[in-house]
């Protein structure tokens, strides 16, 4: 694999860097060989370490002549792939500069930052590194094409896509709920307690709160079997917004170690005020309409 880093130098956002990599390597395999890609852009070594102090790290120079990535070797393989992508984001985004230590050291919580306070430079860098990792491991144009071919939202598709792109089900769920052409949200719970909510901005407010039990009258609260179960439930079970149909579709899937994934789908076919997710990949790859993204 060969990548001209000079062409990457003018790319200031994670999405533009990814788009330039895909332009140079249009046949980049799926799943993405993230370690081979790291080598192609100047990472000289990836060291797996046994540590509780950080999840990932990057040692490099301000001018990025080369670099070394550190990975928590105790993490599972999929987490390590994501961590390598995260540190690669720090390496390729030239505006990212480490603090007084002279190197990046990223914690598990850093790997979960998706939105950052505009005035918090550290948070912004971690959020951008996460966008890069998710975007390079699951290139959006390919991912969206796969979702379109699968049809209506379904948790079985999340599982299949996670296997295809060799990423975790949670990382896949974030991408899936963000980019699916239908309006859906994916929730994660453990032992009956809601832990994560992933949804696009235009999805209605989810009344269930993080750290509280699943709604007692939800499908997810009673689902105990293996496999995916689906049902139509009253919108009030999950949603506070009364401007949607009286029922929504809910799916539940039991995962390992007490974790459960829940899919909520609402019918927004009459919603004329849809606020579109701007997809930098579409802008970059559609020169006929510079500065405009294609409708999903």
PDB file of N, CA and C in Angstrom, residues 6-76:
ATOM      1  N   UNK A   6       2.120  13.962   1.265  1.00  0.00           N
ATOM      2  CA  UNK A   6       2.069  15.369   0.859  1.00  0.00           C
ATOM      3  C   UNK A   6       0.630  15.764   0.538  1.00  0.00           C
ATOM      4  N   UNK A   7      -0.099  14.854  -0.118  1.00  0.00           N
ATOM      5  CA  UNK A   7      -1.492  15.119  -0.469  1.00  0.00           C
ATOM      6  C   UNK A   7      -2.389  15.162   0.758  1.00  0.00           C
ATOM      7  N   UNK A   8      -1.979  14.491   1.836  1.00  0.00           N
ATOM      8  CA  UNK A   8      -2.768  14.503   3.070  1.00  0.00           C
ATOM      9  C   UNK A   8      -2.556  15.779   3.869  1.00  0.00           C
ATOM     10  N   UNK A   9      -1.435  16.458   3.622  1.00  0.00           N
ATOM     11  CA  UNK A   9      -1.034  17.574   4.476  1.00  0.00           C
ATOM     12  C   UNK A   9      -2.044  18.716   4.464  1.00  0.00           C
ATOM     13  N   UNK A  10      -2.736  18.924   3.339  1.00  0.00           N
ATOM     14  CA  UNK A  10      -3.688  20.029   3.239  1.00  0.00           C
ATOM     15  C   UNK A  10      -5.087  19.654   3.729  1.00  0.00           C
ATOM     16  N   UNK A  11      -5.250  18.430   4.156  1.00  0.00           N
ATOM     17  CA  UNK A  11      -6.561  17.967   4.631  1.00  0.00           C
ATOM     18  C   UNK A  11      -6.644  18.227   6.132  1.00  0.00           C
ATOM     19  N   UNK A  12      -7.550  19.083   6.542  1.00  0.00           N
ATOM     20  CA  UNK A  12      -7.575  19.520   7.935  1.00  0.00           C
ATOM     21  C   UNK A  12      -8.609  18.814   8.797  1.00  0.00           C
ATOM     22  N   UNK A  13      -9.554  18.127   8.196  1.00  0.00           N
ATOM     23  CA  UNK A  13     -10.585  17.439   8.985  1.00  0.00           C
ATOM     24  C   UNK A  13     -10.421  15.928   8.852  1.00  0.00           C
ATOM     25  N   UNK A  14     -10.925  15.165   9.820  1.00  0.00           N
ATOM     26  CA  UNK A  14     -10.861  13.698   9.700  1.00  0.00           C
ATOM     27  C   UNK A  14     -11.495  13.200   8.417  1.00  0.00           C
ATOM     28  N   UNK A  15     -12.633  13.783   8.040  1.00  0.00           N
ATOM     29  CA  UNK A  15     -13.348  13.306   6.858  1.00  0.00           C
ATOM     30  C   UNK A  15     -12.557  13.555   5.579  1.00  0.00           C
ATOM     31  N   UNK A  16     -11.892  14.691   5.474  1.00  0.00           N
ATOM     32  CA  UNK A  16     -11.123  14.988   4.275  1.00  0.00           C
ATOM     33  C   UNK A  16      -9.878  14.095   4.183  1.00  0.00           C
ATOM     34  N   UNK A  17      -9.277  13.820   5.315  1.00  0.00           N
ATOM     35  CA  UNK A  17      -8.123  12.915   5.306  1.00  0.00           C
ATOM     36  C   UNK A  17      -8.557  11.528   4.836  1.00  0.00           C
ATOM     37  N   UNK A  18      -9.669  11.038   5.355  1.00  0.00           N
ATOM     38  CA  UNK A  18     -10.167   9.724   4.961  1.00  0.00           C
ATOM     39  C   UNK A  18     -10.507   9.708   3.475  1.00  0.00           C
ATOM     40  N   UNK A  19     -11.170  10.755   3.011  1.00  0.00           N
ATOM     41  CA  UNK A  19     -11.531  10.815   1.598  1.00  0.00           C
ATOM     42  C   UNK A  19     -10.294  10.812   0.708  1.00  0.00           C
ATOM     43  N   UNK A  20      -9.233  11.501   1.128  1.00  0.00           N
ATOM     44  CA  UNK A  20      -8.003  11.519   0.335  1.00  0.00           C
ATOM     45  C   UNK A  20      -7.335  10.142   0.341  1.00  0.00           C
ATOM     46  N   UNK A  21      -7.351   9.469   1.481  1.00  0.00           N
ATOM     47  CA  UNK A  21      -6.804   8.108   1.535  1.00  0.00           C
ATOM     48  C   UNK A  21      -7.572   7.196   0.575  1.00  0.00           C
ATOM     49  N   UNK A  22      -8.887   7.302   0.575  1.00  0.00           N
ATOM     50  CA  UNK A  22      -9.696   6.464  -0.314  1.00  0.00           C
ATOM     51  C   UNK A  22      -9.495   6.840  -1.776  1.00  0.00           C
ATOM     52  N   UNK A  23      -9.209   8.120  -2.035  1.00  0.00           N
ATOM     53  CA  UNK A  23      -8.919   8.514  -3.413  1.00  0.00           C
ATOM     54  C   UNK A  23      -7.617   7.873  -3.881  1.00  0.00           C
ATOM     55  N   UNK A  24      -6.617   7.856  -2.981  1.00  0.00           N
ATOM     56  CA  UNK A  24      -5.331   7.283  -3.352  1.00  0.00           C
ATOM     57  C   UNK A  24      -5.355   5.754  -3.359  1.00  0.00           C
ATOM     58  N   UNK A  25      -6.180   5.190  -2.500  1.00  0.00           N
ATOM     59  CA  UNK A  25      -6.263   3.721  -2.409  1.00  0.00           C
ATOM     60  C   UNK A  25      -7.722   3.312  -2.586  1.00  0.00           C
ATOM     61  N   UNK A  26      -8.261   3.436  -3.806  1.00  0.00           N
ATOM     62  CA  UNK A  26      -9.681   3.158  -4.019  1.00  0.00           C
ATOM     63  C   UNK A  26     -10.057   1.701  -3.766  1.00  0.00           C
ATOM     64  N   UNK A  27      -9.082   0.808  -3.839  1.00  0.00           N
ATOM     65  CA  UNK A  27      -9.363  -0.605  -3.601  1.00  0.00           C
ATOM     66  C   UNK A  27      -8.975  -1.017  -2.176  1.00  0.00           C
ATOM     67  N   UNK A  28      -8.991  -0.056  -1.257  1.00  0.00           N
ATOM     68  CA  UNK A  28      -8.703  -0.374   0.150  1.00  0.00           C
ATOM     69  C   UNK A  28      -9.637  -1.494   0.606  1.00  0.00           C
ATOM     70  N   UNK A  29      -9.078  -2.606   1.097  1.00  0.00           N
ATOM     71  CA  UNK A  29      -9.926  -3.773   1.414  1.00  0.00           C
ATOM     72  C   UNK A  29     -10.890  -3.497   2.564  1.00  0.00           C
ATOM     73  N   UNK A  30     -11.927  -4.294   2.615  1.00  0.00           N
ATOM     74  CA  UNK A  30     -12.835  -4.365   3.760  1.00  0.00           C
ATOM     75  C   UNK A  30     -12.775  -5.788   4.308  1.00  0.00           C
ATOM     76  N   UNK A  31     -12.463  -5.967   5.598  1.00  0.00           N
ATOM     77  CA  UNK A  31     -12.160  -4.925   6.582  1.00  0.00           C
ATOM     78  C   UNK A  31     -10.829  -4.233   6.306  1.00  0.00           C
ATOM     79  N   UNK A  32     -10.746  -2.985   6.730  1.00  0.00           N
ATOM     80  CA  UNK A  32      -9.555  -2.180   6.470  1.00  0.00           C
ATOM     81  C   UNK A  32      -8.364  -2.743   7.252  1.00  0.00           C
ATOM     82  N   UNK A  33      -7.232  -2.995   6.575  1.00  0.00           N
ATOM     83  CA  UNK A  33      -6.023  -3.455   7.277  1.00  0.00           C
ATOM     84  C   UNK A  33      -5.352  -2.264   7.980  1.00  0.00           C
ATOM     85  N   UNK A  34      -5.830  -1.936   9.166  1.00  0.00           N
ATOM     86  CA  UNK A  34      -5.465  -0.682   9.819  1.00  0.00           C
ATOM     87  C   UNK A  34      -3.975  -0.605  10.135  1.00  0.00           C
ATOM     88  N   UNK A  35      -3.337  -1.745  10.447  1.00  0.00           N
ATOM     89  CA  UNK A  35      -1.905  -1.699  10.749  1.00  0.00           C
ATOM     90  C   UNK A  35      -1.086  -1.474   9.484  1.00  0.00           C
ATOM     91  N   UNK A  36      -1.495  -2.069   8.381  1.00  0.00           N
ATOM     92  CA  UNK A  36      -0.813  -1.833   7.109  1.00  0.00           C
ATOM     93  C   UNK A  36      -0.971  -0.377   6.689  1.00  0.00           C
ATOM     94  N   UNK A  37      -2.160   0.171   6.900  1.00  0.00           N
ATOM     95  CA  UNK A  37      -2.391   1.574   6.583  1.00  0.00           C
ATOM     96  C   UNK A  37      -1.499   2.476   7.427  1.00  0.00           C
ATOM     97  N   UNK A  38      -1.371   2.150   8.722  1.00  0.00           N
ATOM     98  CA  UNK A  38      -0.514   2.946   9.606  1.00  0.00           C
ATOM     99  C   UNK A  38       0.932   2.944   9.117  1.00  0.00           C
ATOM    100  N   UNK A  39       1.394   1.796   8.704  1.00  0.00           N
ATOM    101  CA  UNK A  39       2.769   1.697   8.177  1.00  0.00           C
ATOM    102  C   UNK A  39       2.929   2.556   6.924  1.00  0.00           C
ATOM    103  N   UNK A  40       1.904   2.578   6.077  1.00  0.00           N
ATOM    104  CA  UNK A  40       1.985   3.307   4.807  1.00  0.00           C
ATOM    105  C   UNK A  40       2.095   4.812   4.997  1.00  0.00           C
ATOM    106  N   UNK A  41       1.655   5.324   6.169  1.00  0.00           N
ATOM    107  CA  UNK A  41       1.719   6.777   6.386  1.00  0.00           C
ATOM    108  C   UNK A  41       2.828   7.170   7.361  1.00  0.00           C
ATOM    109  N   UNK A  42       3.697   6.221   7.728  1.00  0.00           N
ATOM    110  CA  UNK A  42       4.869   6.596   8.494  1.00  0.00           C
ATOM    111  C   UNK A  42       4.949   6.089   9.922  1.00  0.00           C
ATOM    112  N   UNK A  43       3.993   5.265  10.340  1.00  0.00           N
ATOM    113  CA  UNK A  43       4.095   4.657  11.676  1.00  0.00           C
ATOM    114  C   UNK A  43       5.112   3.524  11.593  1.00  0.00           C
ATOM    115  N   UNK A  44       6.167   3.623  12.382  1.00  0.00           N
ATOM    116  CA  UNK A  44       7.256   2.653  12.283  1.00  0.00           C
ATOM    117  C   UNK A  44       7.053   1.430  13.175  1.00  0.00           C
ATOM    118  N   UNK A  45       6.217   1.551  14.195  1.00  0.00           N
ATOM    119  CA  UNK A  45       6.000   0.404  15.088  1.00  0.00           C
ATOM    120  C   UNK A  45       4.678   0.585  15.826  1.00  0.00           C
ATOM    121  N   UNK A  46       4.057  -0.547  16.155  1.00  0.00           N
ATOM    122  CA  UNK A  46       2.867  -0.579  17.013  1.00  0.00           C
ATOM    123  C   UNK A  46       3.195  -1.500  18.174  1.00  0.00           C
ATOM    124  N   UNK A  47       3.306  -0.923  19.361  1.00  0.00           N
ATOM    125  CA  UNK A  47       3.687  -1.691  20.547  1.00  0.00           C
ATOM    126  C   UNK A  47       2.446  -1.983  21.389  1.00  0.00           C
ATOM    127  N   UNK A  48       2.228  -3.256  21.670  1.00  0.00           N
ATOM    128  CA  UNK A  48       1.149  -3.660  22.565  1.00  0.00           C
ATOM    129  C   UNK A  48       1.722  -3.826  23.967  1.00  0.00           C
ATOM    130  N   UNK A  49       1.146  -3.125  24.913  1.00  0.00           N
ATOM    131  CA  UNK A  49       1.675  -3.079  26.267  1.00  0.00           C
ATOM    132  C   UNK A  49       0.615  -3.537  27.249  1.00  0.00           C
ATOM    133  N   UNK A  50       1.046  -4.125  28.351  1.00  0.00           N
ATOM    134  CA  UNK A  50       0.135  -4.501  29.422  1.00  0.00           C
ATOM    135  C   UNK A  50       0.096  -3.357  30.417  1.00  0.00           C
ATOM    136  N   UNK A  51      -1.005  -2.627  30.434  1.00  0.00           N
ATOM    137  CA  UNK A  51      -1.082  -1.424  31.256  1.00  0.00           C
ATOM    138  C   UNK A  51      -2.521  -1.123  31.617  1.00  0.00           C
ATOM    139  N   UNK A  52      -2.688  -0.458  32.743  1.00  0.00           N
ATOM    140  CA  UNK A  52      -3.991   0.061  33.147  1.00  0.00           C
ATOM    141  C   UNK A  52      -4.004   1.582  33.073  1.00  0.00           C
ATOM    142  N   UNK A  53      -2.918   2.172  32.615  1.00  0.00           N
ATOM    143  CA  UNK A  53      -2.764   3.624  32.645  1.00  0.00           C
ATOM    144  C   UNK A  53      -3.353   4.321  31.433  1.00  0.00           C
ATOM    145  N   UNK A  54      -3.441   3.633  30.311  1.00  0.00           N
ATOM    146  CA  UNK A  54      -3.993   4.242  29.107  1.00  0.00           C
ATOM    147  C   UNK A  54      -4.489   3.155  28.168  1.00  0.00           C
ATOM    148  N   UNK A  55      -5.318   3.580  27.217  1.00  0.00           N
ATOM    149  CA  UNK A  55      -5.832   2.658  26.204  1.00  0.00           C
ATOM    150  C   UNK A  55      -4.985   2.715  24.939  1.00  0.00           C
ATOM    151  N   UNK A  56      -4.460   3.891  24.642  1.00  0.00           N
ATOM    152  CA  UNK A  56      -3.621   4.053  23.460  1.00  0.00           C
ATOM    153  C   UNK A  56      -2.703   5.242  23.613  1.00  0.00           C
ATOM    154  N   UNK A  57      -1.660   5.284  22.813  1.00  0.00           N
ATOM    155  CA  UNK A  57      -0.721   6.389  22.874  1.00  0.00           C
ATOM    156  C   UNK A  57      -0.028   6.590  21.538  1.00  0.00           C
ATOM    157  N   UNK A  58       0.535   7.766  21.369  1.00  0.00           N
ATOM    158  CA  UNK A  58       1.258   8.102  20.145  1.00  0.00           C
ATOM    159  C   UNK A  58       2.514   8.880  20.507  1.00  0.00           C
ATOM    160  N   UNK A  59       3.644   8.409  20.009  1.00  0.00           N
ATOM    161  CA  UNK A  59       4.912   9.110  20.172  1.00  0.00           C
ATOM    162  C   UNK A  59       5.351   9.585  18.794  1.00  0.00           C
ATOM    163  N   UNK A  60       5.512  10.895  18.630  1.00  0.00           N
ATOM    164  CA  UNK A  60       5.880  11.446  17.328  1.00  0.00           C
ATOM    165  C   UNK A  60       6.498  12.823  17.523  1.00  0.00           C
ATOM    166  N   UNK A  61       6.811  13.496  16.428  1.00  0.00           N
ATOM    167  CA  UNK A  61       7.360  14.835  16.459  1.00  0.00           C
ATOM    168  C   UNK A  61       6.287  15.817  15.952  1.00  0.00           C
ATOM    169  N   UNK A  62       6.442  17.111  16.266  1.00  0.00           N
ATOM    170  CA  UNK A  62       5.453  18.091  15.777  1.00  0.00           C
ATOM    171  C   UNK A  62       5.300  18.065  14.264  1.00  0.00           C
ATOM    172  N   UNK A  63       6.394  17.797  13.532  1.00  0.00           N
ATOM    173  CA  UNK A  63       6.323  17.788  12.071  1.00  0.00           C
ATOM    174  C   UNK A  63       5.919  16.423  11.512  1.00  0.00           C
ATOM    175  N   UNK A  64       5.727  15.421  12.380  1.00  0.00           N
ATOM    176  CA  UNK A  64       5.244  14.088  11.997  1.00  0.00           C
ATOM    177  C   UNK A  64       6.150  13.401  10.968  1.00  0.00           C
ATOM    178  N   UNK A  65       7.438  13.356  11.226  1.00  0.00           N
ATOM    179  CA  UNK A  65       8.322  12.597  10.326  1.00  0.00           C
ATOM    180  C   UNK A  65       7.958  11.118  10.351  1.00  0.00           C
ATOM    181  N   UNK A  66       7.685  10.605  11.533  1.00  0.00           N
ATOM    182  CA  UNK A  66       7.258   9.224  11.716  1.00  0.00           C
ATOM    183  C   UNK A  66       6.606   9.141  13.086  1.00  0.00           C
ATOM    184  N   UNK A  67       6.245   7.937  13.500  1.00  0.00           N
ATOM    185  CA  UNK A  67       5.585   7.802  14.795  1.00  0.00           C
ATOM    186  C   UNK A  67       5.516   6.364  15.256  1.00  0.00           C
ATOM    187  N   UNK A  68       5.252   6.213  16.542  1.00  0.00           N
ATOM    188  CA  UNK A  68       5.057   4.909  17.166  1.00  0.00           C
ATOM    189  C   UNK A  68       3.720   4.937  17.894  1.00  0.00           C
ATOM    190  N   UNK A  69       2.922   3.916  17.669  1.00  0.00           N
ATOM    191  CA  UNK A  69       1.625   3.810  18.334  1.00  0.00           C
ATOM    192  C   UNK A  69       1.717   2.796  19.469  1.00  0.00           C
ATOM    193  N   UNK A  70       1.155   3.163  20.612  1.00  0.00           N
ATOM    194  CA  UNK A  70       1.081   2.282  21.777  1.00  0.00           C
ATOM    195  C   UNK A  70      -0.366   1.831  21.949  1.00  0.00           C
ATOM    196  N   UNK A  71      -0.553   0.553  22.250  1.00  0.00           N
ATOM    197  CA  UNK A  71      -1.890  -0.017  22.397  1.00  0.00           C
ATOM    198  C   UNK A  71      -1.941  -0.845  23.671  1.00  0.00           C
ATOM    199  N   UNK A  72      -3.048  -0.737  24.384  1.00  0.00           N
ATOM    200  CA  UNK A  72      -3.259  -1.583  25.556  1.00  0.00           C
ATOM    201  C   UNK A  72      -3.500  -3.013  25.089  1.00  0.00           C
ATOM    202  N   UNK A  73      -2.519  -3.882  25.301  1.00  0.00           N
ATOM    203  CA  UNK A  73      -2.610  -5.254  24.847  1.00  0.00           C
ATOM    204  C   UNK A  73      -3.624  -6.083  25.606  1.00  0.00           C
ATOM    205  N   UNK A  74      -4.152  -5.546  26.720  1.00  0.00           N
ATOM    206  CA  UNK A  74      -5.173  -6.276  27.484  1.00  0.00           C
ATOM    207  C   UNK A  74      -6.557  -6.137  26.859  1.00  0.00           C
ATOM    208  N   UNK A  75      -6.707  -5.150  25.991  1.00  0.00           N
ATOM    209  CA  UNK A  75      -8.003  -4.935  25.345  1.00  0.00           C
ATOM    210  C   UNK A  75      -8.249  -6.018  24.293  1.00  0.00           C
ATOM    211  N   UNK A  76      -9.524  -6.237  23.967  1.00  0.00           N
ATOM    212  CA  UNK A  76      -9.824  -7.244  22.940  1.00  0.00           C
ATOM    213  C   UNK A  76      -9.379  -6.753  21.573  1.00  0.00           C
TER     214      UNK A  76
END
